[in-house]
């Protein structure tokens, strides 16, 4: 486990050393990794850091409002509403890797513009140890690693938490006094809800996934899952009132893990599962079925795409 009393001052000093008098940018995702990286860099260089939050429309319920609140102490925070541009870029794209690529590229375009505006020489990233391992192993194209702005000629990339595991990042978050909500927040994938809807990303599917994820996170809090989520995995027949309907199938997933590289599906009690089912089908009339995913990783991954 990381010794935060020594890690934090050392990390801040290293950032100061590396960036000197220059400007830097960081993309905030709402997750604990980029939040901690941003907080450390802000301690080091203050408002010469421009934290950029791109609202892709693929984020969790209430995420944008929460980001504004958590980082209200950073005067240089920029919040970009890019929802329409992401949806447009994703229209008709069904292949999982292609979706990640489109999202990564659009994200970079948004971020590039802000980096130019901020006259940034350095890029700060919240890359953690498992990100590097998975990317190097070529398991998945994580969009927060490898995809870098091209039109901005950064002098360097600063990754203050690159050697830490997720639980160590959380320790640092608590040490820095970051909002408990941020410190304790479950991991959330860079491409957001796009990997929690199978096939084409549409506003309708996103809304179902977003509301269902919200229910699952709230209902499963007491199980302390490493990650709990819901995904829209297809359509199936159901009955609503007197009619047969062709509605969405929502899959609920809750796993224990240390670092996301392997995971075990959690054993939940029947009442909890039924409560989740009834809230998800109740809040959206177009959901016909809710299923629970009992697959470990491997062979499944945690996300659906
Ligand atoms: P999988 O689905 O590969 O996920 O078992 C392992 C962990 O990584 C998260 N994840 C991502 N994080 N960019 C990210 O920053 C991504 O493209 C991405 N894909 C998956 C996932 O939520 C889980 O915590």
PDB file of C-alpha atoms and ligand atoms in Angstrom:
ATOM      1  CA  UNK A   1       0.000   0.000   0.000  1.00  0.00           C
ATOM      2  CA  UNK A   2       1.188   3.510  -0.771  1.00  0.00           C
ATOM      3  CA  UNK A   3       2.441   5.710   2.069  1.00  0.00           C
ATOM      4  CA  UNK A   4       0.413   8.830   1.359  1.00  0.00           C
ATOM      5  CA  UNK A   5       2.382  11.012   3.811  1.00  0.00           C
ATOM      6  CA  UNK A   6       5.448  10.677   1.645  1.00  0.00           C
ATOM      7  CA  UNK A   7       3.786  10.053  -1.724  1.00  0.00           C
ATOM      8  CA  UNK A   8       1.774  13.292  -1.826  1.00  0.00           C
ATOM      9  CA  UNK A   9       4.559  15.829  -1.143  1.00  0.00           C
ATOM     10  CA  UNK A  10       6.925  13.907  -3.400  1.00  0.00           C
ATOM     11  CA  UNK A  11       4.408  13.796  -6.234  1.00  0.00           C
ATOM     12  CA  UNK A  12       3.705  17.535  -5.917  1.00  0.00           C
ATOM     13  CA  UNK A  13       7.418  18.353  -5.876  1.00  0.00           C
ATOM     14  CA  UNK A  14       8.004  16.160  -8.933  1.00  0.00           C
ATOM     15  CA  UNK A  15       5.231  17.937 -10.847  1.00  0.00           C
ATOM     16  CA  UNK A  16       6.636  21.346  -9.878  1.00  0.00           C
ATOM     17  CA  UNK A  17      10.049  20.242 -11.069  1.00  0.00           C
ATOM     18  CA  UNK A  18       8.791  18.922 -14.342  1.00  0.00           C
ATOM     19  CA  UNK A  19       6.403  21.720 -15.313  1.00  0.00           C
ATOM     20  CA  UNK A  20       8.359  24.652 -13.901  1.00  0.00           C
ATOM     21  CA  UNK A  21       6.759  27.963 -14.934  1.00  0.00           C
ATOM     22  CA  UNK A  22       4.853  26.511 -17.867  1.00  0.00           C
ATOM     23  CA  UNK A  23       1.124  25.841 -18.323  1.00  0.00           C
ATOM     24  CA  UNK A  24      -0.582  22.466 -18.241  1.00  0.00           C
ATOM     25  CA  UNK A  25      -3.928  20.887 -19.041  1.00  0.00           C
ATOM     26  CA  UNK A  26      -5.675  17.819 -17.734  1.00  0.00           C
ATOM     27  CA  UNK A  27      -8.821  16.073 -18.902  1.00  0.00           C
ATOM     28  CA  UNK A  28     -11.103  15.395 -15.939  1.00  0.00           C
ATOM     29  CA  UNK A  29     -13.336  12.359 -16.335  1.00  0.00           C
ATOM     30  CA  UNK A  30     -15.198  12.401 -13.035  1.00  0.00           C
ATOM     31  CA  UNK A  31     -13.290   9.309 -11.942  1.00  0.00           C
ATOM     32  CA  UNK A  32     -10.918   9.106  -9.040  1.00  0.00           C
ATOM     33  CA  UNK A  33      -7.745   8.733 -11.153  1.00  0.00           C
ATOM     34  CA  UNK A  34      -7.963  11.978 -13.079  1.00  0.00           C
ATOM     35  CA  UNK A  35      -9.383  13.765 -10.034  1.00  0.00           C
ATOM     36  CA  UNK A  36      -6.341  12.848  -7.962  1.00  0.00           C
ATOM     37  CA  UNK A  37      -3.927  13.699 -10.778  1.00  0.00           C
ATOM     38  CA  UNK A  38      -5.651  17.077 -11.173  1.00  0.00           C
ATOM     39  CA  UNK A  39      -5.630  17.828  -7.452  1.00  0.00           C
ATOM     40  CA  UNK A  40      -1.912  17.012  -7.194  1.00  0.00           C
ATOM     41  CA  UNK A  41      -1.090  19.129 -10.245  1.00  0.00           C
ATOM     42  CA  UNK A  42      -3.251  21.981  -8.971  1.00  0.00           C
ATOM     43  CA  UNK A  43      -1.376  21.920  -5.665  1.00  0.00           C
ATOM     44  CA  UNK A  44       1.838  22.111  -7.658  1.00  0.00           C
ATOM     45  CA  UNK A  45       1.079  24.839 -10.208  1.00  0.00           C
ATOM     46  CA  UNK A  46      -2.284  26.395  -9.245  1.00  0.00           C
ATOM     47  CA  UNK A  47      -4.217  28.151 -12.003  1.00  0.00           C
ATOM     48  CA  UNK A  48      -1.499  27.447 -14.534  1.00  0.00           C
ATOM     49  CA  UNK A  49      -3.300  24.108 -14.698  1.00  0.00           C
ATOM     50  CA  UNK A  50      -6.431  24.145 -16.837  1.00  0.00           C
ATOM     51  CA  UNK A  51      -8.645  21.175 -15.919  1.00  0.00           C
ATOM     52  CA  UNK A  52     -10.975  20.387 -18.828  1.00  0.00           C
ATOM     53  CA  UNK A  53     -14.141  18.380 -18.385  1.00  0.00           C
ATOM     54  CA  UNK A  54     -15.747  17.274 -21.645  1.00  0.00           C
ATOM     55  CA  UNK A  55     -19.407  16.398 -21.217  1.00  0.00           C
ATOM     56  CA  UNK A  56     -19.627  13.658 -23.841  1.00  0.00           C
ATOM     57  CA  UNK A  57     -23.248  12.815 -23.061  1.00  0.00           C
ATOM     58  CA  UNK A  58     -21.925   9.347 -22.134  1.00  0.00           C
ATOM     59  CA  UNK A  59     -21.453  10.159 -18.473  1.00  0.00           C
ATOM     60  CA  UNK A  60     -23.247   8.964 -15.362  1.00  0.00           C
ATOM     61  CA  UNK A  61     -26.379  10.612 -14.054  1.00  0.00           C
ATOM     62  CA  UNK A  62     -25.594  13.940 -12.409  1.00  0.00           C
ATOM     63  CA  UNK A  63     -21.904  13.702 -13.252  1.00  0.00           C
ATOM     64  CA  UNK A  64     -21.465  17.157 -14.726  1.00  0.00           C
ATOM     65  CA  UNK A  65     -23.081  18.893 -11.772  1.00  0.00           C
ATOM     66  CA  UNK A  66     -20.931  16.882  -9.423  1.00  0.00           C
ATOM     67  CA  UNK A  67     -17.734  17.778 -11.230  1.00  0.00           C
ATOM     68  CA  UNK A  68     -18.585  21.463 -11.049  1.00  0.00           C
ATOM     69  CA  UNK A  69     -19.139  21.146  -7.325  1.00  0.00           C
ATOM     70  CA  UNK A  70     -16.111  19.020  -6.466  1.00  0.00           C
ATOM     71  CA  UNK A  71     -13.729  21.206  -8.418  1.00  0.00           C
ATOM     72  CA  UNK A  72     -15.320  24.552  -7.700  1.00  0.00           C
ATOM     73  CA  UNK A  73     -12.078  25.550  -5.939  1.00  0.00           C
ATOM     74  CA  UNK A  74     -10.282  25.438  -9.303  1.00  0.00           C
ATOM     75  CA  UNK A  75     -10.997  28.733 -10.987  1.00  0.00           C
ATOM     76  CA  UNK A  76      -9.461  27.568 -14.244  1.00  0.00           C
ATOM     77  CA  UNK A  77     -11.936  24.647 -14.669  1.00  0.00           C
ATOM     78  CA  UNK A  78     -13.458  24.437 -18.167  1.00  0.00           C
ATOM     79  CA  UNK A  79     -16.686  22.494 -18.775  1.00  0.00           C
ATOM     80  CA  UNK A  80     -17.398  21.716 -22.437  1.00  0.00           C
ATOM     81  CA  UNK A  81     -20.833  20.617 -23.637  1.00  0.00           C
ATOM     82  CA  UNK A  82     -20.017  18.235 -26.499  1.00  0.00           C
ATOM     83  CA  UNK A  83     -23.018  15.887 -26.281  1.00  0.00           C
ATOM     84  CA  UNK A  84     -24.356  16.564 -29.760  1.00  0.00           C
ATOM     85  CA  UNK A  85     -20.981  16.236 -31.422  1.00  0.00           C
ATOM     86  CA  UNK A  86     -20.356  12.828 -29.800  1.00  0.00           C
ATOM     87  CA  UNK A  87     -23.769  11.465 -30.750  1.00  0.00           C
ATOM     88  CA  UNK A  88     -23.288  12.630 -34.303  1.00  0.00           C
ATOM     89  CA  UNK A  89     -19.843  11.039 -34.549  1.00  0.00           C
ATOM     90  CA  UNK A  90     -21.211   7.768 -33.144  1.00  0.00           C
ATOM     91  CA  UNK A  91     -24.252   7.540 -35.420  1.00  0.00           C
ATOM     92  CA  UNK A  92     -24.266   4.210 -37.270  1.00  0.00           C
ATOM     93  CA  UNK A  93     -21.157   2.883 -35.496  1.00  0.00           C
ATOM     94  CA  UNK A  94     -21.753  -0.619 -34.079  1.00  0.00           C
ATOM     95  CA  UNK A  95     -18.360  -2.302 -33.750  1.00  0.00           C
ATOM     96  CA  UNK A  96     -17.041  -2.061 -30.152  1.00  0.00           C
ATOM     97  CA  UNK A  97     -13.475  -1.163 -31.035  1.00  0.00           C
ATOM     98  CA  UNK A  98     -14.665   1.295 -33.667  1.00  0.00           C
ATOM     99  CA  UNK A  99     -16.886   2.961 -31.031  1.00  0.00           C
ATOM    100  CA  UNK A 100     -13.908   3.366 -28.721  1.00  0.00           C
ATOM    101  CA  UNK A 101     -11.870   4.791 -31.567  1.00  0.00           C
ATOM    102  CA  UNK A 102     -14.535   7.313 -32.573  1.00  0.00           C
ATOM    103  CA  UNK A 103     -14.976   8.411 -28.958  1.00  0.00           C
ATOM    104  CA  UNK A 104     -11.225   8.669 -28.423  1.00  0.00           C
ATOM    105  CA  UNK A 105     -10.786  10.778 -31.554  1.00  0.00           C
ATOM    106  CA  UNK A 106     -13.697  13.091 -30.799  1.00  0.00           C
ATOM    107  CA  UNK A 107     -12.456  13.483 -27.261  1.00  0.00           C
ATOM    108  CA  UNK A 108      -9.007  14.443 -28.473  1.00  0.00           C
ATOM    109  CA  UNK A 109     -10.457  16.988 -30.882  1.00  0.00           C
ATOM    110  CA  UNK A 110     -12.415  18.645 -28.060  1.00  0.00           C
ATOM    111  CA  UNK A 111      -9.463  18.555 -25.738  1.00  0.00           C
ATOM    112  CA  UNK A 112      -6.979  19.800 -28.341  1.00  0.00           C
ATOM    113  CA  UNK A 113      -8.994  22.950 -28.822  1.00  0.00           C
ATOM    114  CA  UNK A 114      -8.941  23.682 -25.106  1.00  0.00           C
ATOM    115  CA  UNK A 115      -5.236  22.877 -24.788  1.00  0.00           C
ATOM    116  CA  UNK A 116      -4.431  25.358 -27.541  1.00  0.00           C
ATOM    117  CA  UNK A 117      -6.603  27.969 -25.886  1.00  0.00           C
ATOM    118  CA  UNK A 118      -4.874  27.398 -22.547  1.00  0.00           C
ATOM    119  CA  UNK A 119      -1.477  27.681 -24.226  1.00  0.00           C
ATOM    120  CA  UNK A 120      -0.475  24.450 -22.503  1.00  0.00           C
ATOM    121  CA  UNK A 121       3.020  22.989 -22.718  1.00  0.00           C
ATOM    122  CA  UNK A 122       2.317  19.961 -20.550  1.00  0.00           C
ATOM    123  CA  UNK A 123      -0.353  17.345 -20.475  1.00  0.00           C
ATOM    124  CA  UNK A 124      -1.221  15.826 -17.101  1.00  0.00           C
ATOM    125  CA  UNK A 125      -2.904  12.403 -17.179  1.00  0.00           C
ATOM    126  CA  UNK A 126      -4.514  10.182 -14.557  1.00  0.00           C
ATOM    127  CA  UNK A 127      -3.088   6.985 -16.018  1.00  0.00           C
ATOM    128  CA  UNK A 128      -2.739   4.268 -13.362  1.00  0.00           C
ATOM    129  CA  UNK A 129      -0.675   1.095 -13.334  1.00  0.00           C
ATOM    130  CA  UNK A 130      -3.330  -1.362 -14.624  1.00  0.00           C
ATOM    131  CA  UNK A 131      -4.132   0.989 -17.556  1.00  0.00           C
ATOM    132  CA  UNK A 132      -0.554   0.704 -18.701  1.00  0.00           C
ATOM    133  CA  UNK A 133      -0.487  -3.069 -18.345  1.00  0.00           C
ATOM    134  CA  UNK A 134      -3.746  -3.609 -20.240  1.00  0.00           C
ATOM    135  CA  UNK A 135      -2.776  -1.219 -22.993  1.00  0.00           C
ATOM    136  CA  UNK A 136       0.689  -2.670 -23.416  1.00  0.00           C
ATOM    137  CA  UNK A 137      -0.853  -6.130 -23.510  1.00  0.00           C
ATOM    138  CA  UNK A 138      -3.150  -4.921 -26.289  1.00  0.00           C
ATOM    139  CA  UNK A 139      -6.261  -6.176 -24.523  1.00  0.00           C
ATOM    140  CA  UNK A 140      -8.322  -3.117 -25.270  1.00  0.00           C
ATOM    141  CA  UNK A 141      -7.718   0.335 -26.657  1.00  0.00           C
ATOM    142  CA  UNK A 142      -8.251   2.357 -23.498  1.00  0.00           C
ATOM    143  CA  UNK A 143      -8.870   5.812 -24.766  1.00  0.00           C
ATOM    144  CA  UNK A 144      -7.097   7.558 -21.905  1.00  0.00           C
ATOM    145  CA  UNK A 145      -3.812   5.917 -22.843  1.00  0.00           C
ATOM    146  CA  UNK A 146      -2.104   6.277 -26.163  1.00  0.00           C
ATOM    147  CA  UNK A 147      -4.647   8.633 -27.712  1.00  0.00           C
ATOM    148  CA  UNK A 148      -2.962  11.994 -27.514  1.00  0.00           C
ATOM    149  CA  UNK A 149      -3.628  15.342 -29.113  1.00  0.00           C
ATOM    150  CA  UNK A 150      -1.531  15.783 -32.234  1.00  0.00           C
ATOM    151  CA  UNK A 151      -1.893  19.452 -33.051  1.00  0.00           C
ATOM    152  CA  UNK A 152      -0.601  20.467 -29.633  1.00  0.00           C
ATOM    153  CA  UNK A 153       3.123  20.093 -29.364  1.00  0.00           C
ATOM    154  CA  UNK A 154       3.386  19.199 -25.678  1.00  0.00           C
ATOM    155  CA  UNK A 155       6.813  19.414 -24.128  1.00  0.00           C
ATOM    156  CA  UNK A 156       5.945  16.548 -21.865  1.00  0.00           C
ATOM    157  CA  UNK A 157       3.333  14.280 -20.362  1.00  0.00           C
ATOM    158  CA  UNK A 158       3.040  14.137 -16.596  1.00  0.00           C
ATOM    159  CA  UNK A 159       1.457  11.065 -15.003  1.00  0.00           C
ATOM    160  CA  UNK A 160       1.558  11.509 -11.222  1.00  0.00           C
ATOM    161  CA  UNK A 161      -0.293   8.270 -10.349  1.00  0.00           C
ATOM    162  CA  UNK A 162       1.152   6.010 -13.037  1.00  0.00           C
ATOM    163  CA  UNK A 163       2.595   3.499 -10.543  1.00  0.00           C
ATOM    164  CA  UNK A 164      -0.474   3.207  -8.310  1.00  0.00           C
ATOM    165  CA  UNK A 165      -3.294   0.707  -8.186  1.00  0.00           C
ATOM    166  CA  UNK A 166      -6.869   1.912  -7.915  1.00  0.00           C
ATOM    167  CA  UNK A 167      -7.147   1.317  -4.148  1.00  0.00           C
ATOM    168  CA  UNK A 168      -3.948   3.294  -3.637  1.00  0.00           C
ATOM    169  CA  UNK A 169      -5.333   6.179  -5.699  1.00  0.00           C
ATOM    170  CA  UNK A 170      -8.367   6.164  -3.419  1.00  0.00           C
ATOM    171  CA  UNK A 171      -6.076   6.414  -0.381  1.00  0.00           C
ATOM    172  CA  UNK A 172      -4.403   9.444  -1.925  1.00  0.00           C
ATOM    173  CA  UNK A 173      -7.807  10.979  -2.729  1.00  0.00           C
ATOM    174  CA  UNK A 174      -8.840  10.717   0.915  1.00  0.00           C
ATOM    175  CA  UNK A 175      -5.509  12.115   2.041  1.00  0.00           C
ATOM    176  CA  UNK A 176      -6.055  15.120  -0.254  1.00  0.00           C
ATOM    177  CA  UNK A 177      -9.520  15.650   1.209  1.00  0.00           C
ATOM    178  CA  UNK A 178     -11.258  15.102  -2.122  1.00  0.00           C
ATOM    179  CA  UNK A 179     -15.010  14.676  -1.799  1.00  0.00           C
ATOM    180  CA  UNK A 180     -15.818  11.231  -0.347  1.00  0.00           C
ATOM    181  CA  UNK A 181     -18.045  10.707  -3.374  1.00  0.00           C
ATOM    182  CA  UNK A 182     -15.053  11.020  -5.668  1.00  0.00           C
ATOM    183  CA  UNK A 183     -12.700   9.008  -3.476  1.00  0.00           C
ATOM    184  CA  UNK A 184     -15.161   6.139  -3.114  1.00  0.00           C
ATOM    185  CA  UNK A 185     -16.589   6.293  -6.596  1.00  0.00           C
ATOM    186  CA  UNK A 186     -16.591   3.120  -8.599  1.00  0.00           C
ATOM    187  CA  UNK A 187     -14.372   2.974 -11.646  1.00  0.00           C
ATOM    188  CA  UNK A 188     -16.086   4.168 -14.796  1.00  0.00           C
ATOM    189  CA  UNK A 189     -14.777   3.416 -18.283  1.00  0.00           C
ATOM    190  CA  UNK A 190     -13.327   6.220 -20.404  1.00  0.00           C
ATOM    191  CA  UNK A 191     -15.842   5.631 -23.241  1.00  0.00           C
ATOM    192  CA  UNK A 192     -18.576   5.863 -20.614  1.00  0.00           C
ATOM    193  CA  UNK A 193     -22.044   4.489 -21.220  1.00  0.00           C
ATOM    194  CA  UNK A 194     -21.133   3.764 -24.849  1.00  0.00           C
ATOM    195  CA  UNK A 195     -19.618   0.443 -23.691  1.00  0.00           C
ATOM    196  CA  UNK A 196     -22.778  -0.254 -21.688  1.00  0.00           C
ATOM    197  CA  UNK A 197     -25.061  -0.267 -24.716  1.00  0.00           C
ATOM    198  CA  UNK A 198     -24.478  -3.010 -27.215  1.00  0.00           C
ATOM    199  CA  UNK A 199     -24.448  -1.877 -30.829  1.00  0.00           C
ATOM    200  CA  UNK A 200     -25.229   1.624 -32.016  1.00  0.00           C
ATOM    201  CA  UNK A 201     -25.235   4.392 -29.418  1.00  0.00           C
ATOM    202  CA  UNK A 202     -28.557   6.221 -29.397  1.00  0.00           C
ATOM    203  CA  UNK A 203     -30.006   8.766 -27.019  1.00  0.00           C
ATOM    204  CA  UNK A 204     -32.761   6.333 -26.050  1.00  0.00           C
ATOM    205  CA  UNK A 205     -30.398   3.478 -25.143  1.00  0.00           C
ATOM    206  CA  UNK A 206     -28.119   5.876 -23.275  1.00  0.00           C
ATOM    207  CA  UNK A 207     -31.017   7.132 -21.182  1.00  0.00           C
ATOM    208  CA  UNK A 208     -32.027   3.557 -20.257  1.00  0.00           C
ATOM    209  CA  UNK A 209     -28.441   2.632 -19.352  1.00  0.00           C
ATOM    210  CA  UNK A 210     -27.860   5.856 -17.393  1.00  0.00           C
ATOM    211  CA  UNK A 211     -30.994   5.484 -15.262  1.00  0.00           C
ATOM    212  CA  UNK A 212     -30.406   1.766 -14.737  1.00  0.00           C
ATOM    213  CA  UNK A 213     -26.775   2.325 -13.682  1.00  0.00           C
ATOM    214  CA  UNK A 214     -27.989   4.893 -11.195  1.00  0.00           C
ATOM    215  CA  UNK A 215     -30.435   2.404  -9.653  1.00  0.00           C
ATOM    216  CA  UNK A 216     -27.836  -0.357  -9.506  1.00  0.00           C
ATOM    217  CA  UNK A 217     -25.183   1.846  -7.886  1.00  0.00           C
ATOM    218  CA  UNK A 218     -27.651   3.020  -5.242  1.00  0.00           C
ATOM    219  CA  UNK A 219     -29.196  -0.377  -4.508  1.00  0.00           C
ATOM    220  CA  UNK A 220     -25.900  -2.216  -4.247  1.00  0.00           C
ATOM    221  CA  UNK A 221     -24.019   0.258  -2.083  1.00  0.00           C
ATOM    222  CA  UNK A 222     -24.233  -2.025   0.947  1.00  0.00           C
ATOM    223  CA  UNK A 223     -22.559  -4.876  -0.972  1.00  0.00           C
ATOM    224  CA  UNK A 224     -19.545  -2.624  -1.522  1.00  0.00           C
ATOM    225  CA  UNK A 225     -18.914  -3.938  -5.027  1.00  0.00           C
ATOM    226  CA  UNK A 226     -15.720  -2.949  -6.753  1.00  0.00           C
ATOM    227  CA  UNK A 227     -17.934  -2.056  -9.676  1.00  0.00           C
ATOM    228  CA  UNK A 228     -21.676  -2.343 -10.266  1.00  0.00           C
ATOM    229  CA  UNK A 229     -23.376  -1.399 -13.482  1.00  0.00           C
ATOM    230  CA  UNK A 230     -26.210  -1.997 -15.896  1.00  0.00           C
ATOM    231  CA  UNK A 231     -26.067  -2.352 -19.651  1.00  0.00           C
ATOM    232  CA  UNK A 232     -28.578  -2.387 -22.474  1.00  0.00           C
ATOM    233  CA  UNK A 233     -27.844  -5.662 -24.209  1.00  0.00           C
ATOM    234  CA  UNK A 234     -30.630  -6.059 -26.746  1.00  0.00           C
ATOM    235  CA  UNK A 235     -34.364  -6.334 -27.201  1.00  0.00           C
ATOM    236  CA  UNK A 236     -36.838  -9.022 -26.242  1.00  0.00           C
ATOM    237  CA  UNK A 237     -40.552  -9.575 -25.949  1.00  0.00           C
ATOM    238  CA  UNK A 238     -42.466  -8.666 -22.821  1.00  0.00           C
ATOM    239  CA  UNK A 239     -45.998  -7.757 -21.731  1.00  0.00           C
ATOM    240  CA  UNK A 240     -47.017  -4.318 -20.533  1.00  0.00           C
ATOM    241  CA  UNK A 241     -50.681  -4.018 -19.617  1.00  0.00           C
ATOM    242  CA  UNK A 242     -52.562  -6.120 -22.175  1.00  0.00           C
ATOM    243  CA  UNK A 243     -49.989  -5.754 -24.901  1.00  0.00           C
ATOM    244  CA  UNK A 244     -46.980  -7.664 -26.026  1.00  0.00           C
ATOM    245  CA  UNK A 245     -44.096  -5.254 -26.440  1.00  0.00           C
ATOM    246  CA  UNK A 246     -40.629  -5.478 -27.901  1.00  0.00           C
ATOM    247  CA  UNK A 247     -38.577  -3.807 -25.194  1.00  0.00           C
ATOM    248  CA  UNK A 248     -35.011  -3.381 -23.982  1.00  0.00           C
ATOM    249  CA  UNK A 249     -33.139  -6.071 -22.077  1.00  0.00           C
ATOM    250  CA  UNK A 250     -31.053  -4.622 -19.253  1.00  0.00           C
ATOM    251  CA  UNK A 251     -28.253  -6.697 -17.771  1.00  0.00           C
ATOM    252  CA  UNK A 252     -27.148  -5.957 -14.209  1.00  0.00           C
ATOM    253  CA  UNK A 253     -23.569  -6.686 -13.206  1.00  0.00           C
ATOM    254  CA  UNK A 254     -21.830  -6.414  -9.851  1.00  0.00           C
ATOM    255  CA  UNK A 255     -18.258  -7.565  -9.317  1.00  0.00           C
ATOM    256  CA  UNK A 256     -15.501  -7.778  -6.746  1.00  0.00           C
ATOM    257  CA  UNK A 257     -11.989  -7.075  -7.910  1.00  0.00           C
ATOM    258  CA  UNK A 258      -8.694  -5.566  -6.838  1.00  0.00           C
ATOM    259  CA  UNK A 259      -7.593  -3.940 -10.041  1.00  0.00           C
ATOM    260  CA  UNK A 260     -10.122  -4.816 -12.728  1.00  0.00           C
ATOM    261  CA  UNK A 261      -7.831  -7.327 -14.390  1.00  0.00           C
ATOM    262  CA  UNK A 262      -9.800 -10.230 -12.962  1.00  0.00           C
ATOM    263  CA  UNK A 263     -13.179 -10.027 -11.247  1.00  0.00           C
ATOM    264  CA  UNK A 264     -15.763 -12.193  -9.528  1.00  0.00           C
ATOM    265  CA  UNK A 265     -19.489 -11.771 -10.026  1.00  0.00           C
ATOM    266  CA  UNK A 266     -21.074 -10.983  -6.659  1.00  0.00           C
ATOM    267  CA  UNK A 267     -23.680 -13.207  -5.065  1.00  0.00           C
ATOM    268  CA  UNK A 268     -26.730 -11.028  -4.402  1.00  0.00           C
ATOM    269  CA  UNK A 269     -29.849 -11.908  -2.522  1.00  0.00           C
ATOM    270  CA  UNK A 270     -33.103 -12.436  -4.331  1.00  0.00           C
ATOM    271  CA  UNK A 271     -34.921  -9.511  -2.717  1.00  0.00           C
ATOM    272  CA  UNK A 272     -32.236  -7.053  -3.757  1.00  0.00           C
ATOM    273  CA  UNK A 273     -32.307  -8.406  -7.306  1.00  0.00           C
ATOM    274  CA  UNK A 274     -36.089  -8.137  -7.430  1.00  0.00           C
ATOM    275  CA  UNK A 275     -36.004  -4.562  -6.107  1.00  0.00           C
ATOM    276  CA  UNK A 276     -33.532  -3.613  -8.808  1.00  0.00           C
ATOM    277  CA  UNK A 277     -35.663  -5.328 -11.441  1.00  0.00           C
ATOM    278  CA  UNK A 278     -38.799  -3.569 -10.342  1.00  0.00           C
ATOM    279  CA  UNK A 279     -37.173  -0.125 -10.189  1.00  0.00           C
ATOM    280  CA  UNK A 280     -35.588  -0.486 -13.638  1.00  0.00           C
ATOM    281  CA  UNK A 281     -38.715  -1.799 -15.365  1.00  0.00           C
ATOM    282  CA  UNK A 282     -40.829   0.695 -13.418  1.00  0.00           C
ATOM    283  CA  UNK A 283     -38.889   3.790 -14.367  1.00  0.00           C
ATOM    284  CA  UNK A 284     -38.788   3.027 -18.065  1.00  0.00           C
ATOM    285  CA  UNK A 285     -41.772   1.540 -19.855  1.00  0.00           C
ATOM    286  CA  UNK A 286     -39.600   0.402 -22.734  1.00  0.00           C
ATOM    287  CA  UNK A 287     -37.610  -2.049 -20.605  1.00  0.00           C
ATOM    288  CA  UNK A 288     -39.081  -5.540 -20.978  1.00  0.00           C
ATOM    289  CA  UNK A 289     -36.591  -7.605 -19.007  1.00  0.00           C
ATOM    290  CA  UNK A 290     -33.831  -7.373 -16.420  1.00  0.00           C
ATOM    291  CA  UNK A 291     -31.211 -10.128 -16.101  1.00  0.00           C
ATOM    292  CA  UNK A 292     -28.298 -10.633 -13.691  1.00  0.00           C
ATOM    293  CA  UNK A 293     -24.864 -11.491 -15.089  1.00  0.00           C
ATOM    294  CA  UNK A 294     -23.178 -14.284 -13.095  1.00  0.00           C
ATOM    295  CA  UNK A 295     -20.014 -14.491 -15.226  1.00  0.00           C
ATOM    296  CA  UNK A 296     -16.579 -13.896 -13.709  1.00  0.00           C
ATOM    297  CA  UNK A 297     -13.711 -12.174 -15.535  1.00  0.00           C
ATOM    298  CA  UNK A 298     -12.325 -14.168 -17.254  1.00  0.00           C
ATOM    299  CA  UNK A 299     -14.060 -15.344 -19.363  1.00  0.00           C
ATOM    300  CA  UNK A 300     -16.240 -12.196 -19.494  1.00  0.00           C
ATOM    301  CA  UNK A 301     -14.941  -8.663 -19.228  1.00  0.00           C
ATOM    302  CA  UNK A 302     -16.446  -6.279 -16.680  1.00  0.00           C
ATOM    303  CA  UNK A 303     -17.951  -3.966 -19.290  1.00  0.00           C
ATOM    304  CA  UNK A 304     -20.026  -5.219 -22.219  1.00  0.00           C
ATOM    305  CA  UNK A 305     -17.972  -3.915 -25.132  1.00  0.00           C
TER     306      UNK A 305
HETATM  307  P1  LIG B   1     -13.040  -4.675 -18.753  1.00  0.00           P
HETATM  308  O1  LIG B   1     -14.380  -4.402 -19.332  1.00  0.00           O
HETATM  309  O2  LIG B   1     -11.955  -4.658 -19.780  1.00  0.00           O
HETATM  310  O3  LIG B   1     -12.739  -3.460 -17.782  1.00  0.00           O
HETATM  311  O4  LIG B   1     -13.008  -5.907 -17.908  1.00  0.00           O
HETATM  312  C1  LIG B   1     -11.727  -3.419 -16.801  1.00  0.00           C
HETATM  313  C2  LIG B   1     -11.832  -2.101 -16.078  1.00  0.00           C
HETATM  314  O5  LIG B   1     -11.480  -1.043 -16.969  1.00  0.00           O
HETATM  315  C3  LIG B   1     -12.583  -0.185 -17.190  1.00  0.00           C
HETATM  316  N1  LIG B   1     -12.580   0.117 -18.616  1.00  0.00           N
HETATM  317  C4  LIG B   1     -12.045   1.216 -19.155  1.00  0.00           C
HETATM  318  N2  LIG B   1     -11.475   2.283 -18.585  1.00  0.00           N
HETATM  319  N3  LIG B   1     -11.130   3.245 -20.713  1.00  0.00           N
HETATM  320  C5  LIG B   1     -11.027   3.294 -19.357  1.00  0.00           C
HETATM  321  O6  LIG B   1     -10.514   4.279 -18.855  1.00  0.00           O
HETATM  322  C6  LIG B   1     -11.704   2.189 -21.360  1.00  0.00           C
HETATM  323  O7  LIG B   1     -11.782   2.150 -22.582  1.00  0.00           O
HETATM  324  C7  LIG B   1     -12.182   1.132 -20.532  1.00  0.00           C
HETATM  325  N4  LIG B   1     -12.783  -0.050 -20.796  1.00  0.00           N
HETATM  326  C8  LIG B   1     -13.027  -0.647 -19.612  1.00  0.00           C
HETATM  327  C9  LIG B   1     -13.792  -0.947 -16.742  1.00  0.00           C
HETATM  328  O8  LIG B   1     -14.839  -0.077 -16.325  1.00  0.00           O
HETATM  329  C10 LIG B   1     -13.240  -1.765 -15.610  1.00  0.00           C
HETATM  330  O9  LIG B   1     -13.131  -1.003 -14.430  1.00  0.00           O
END
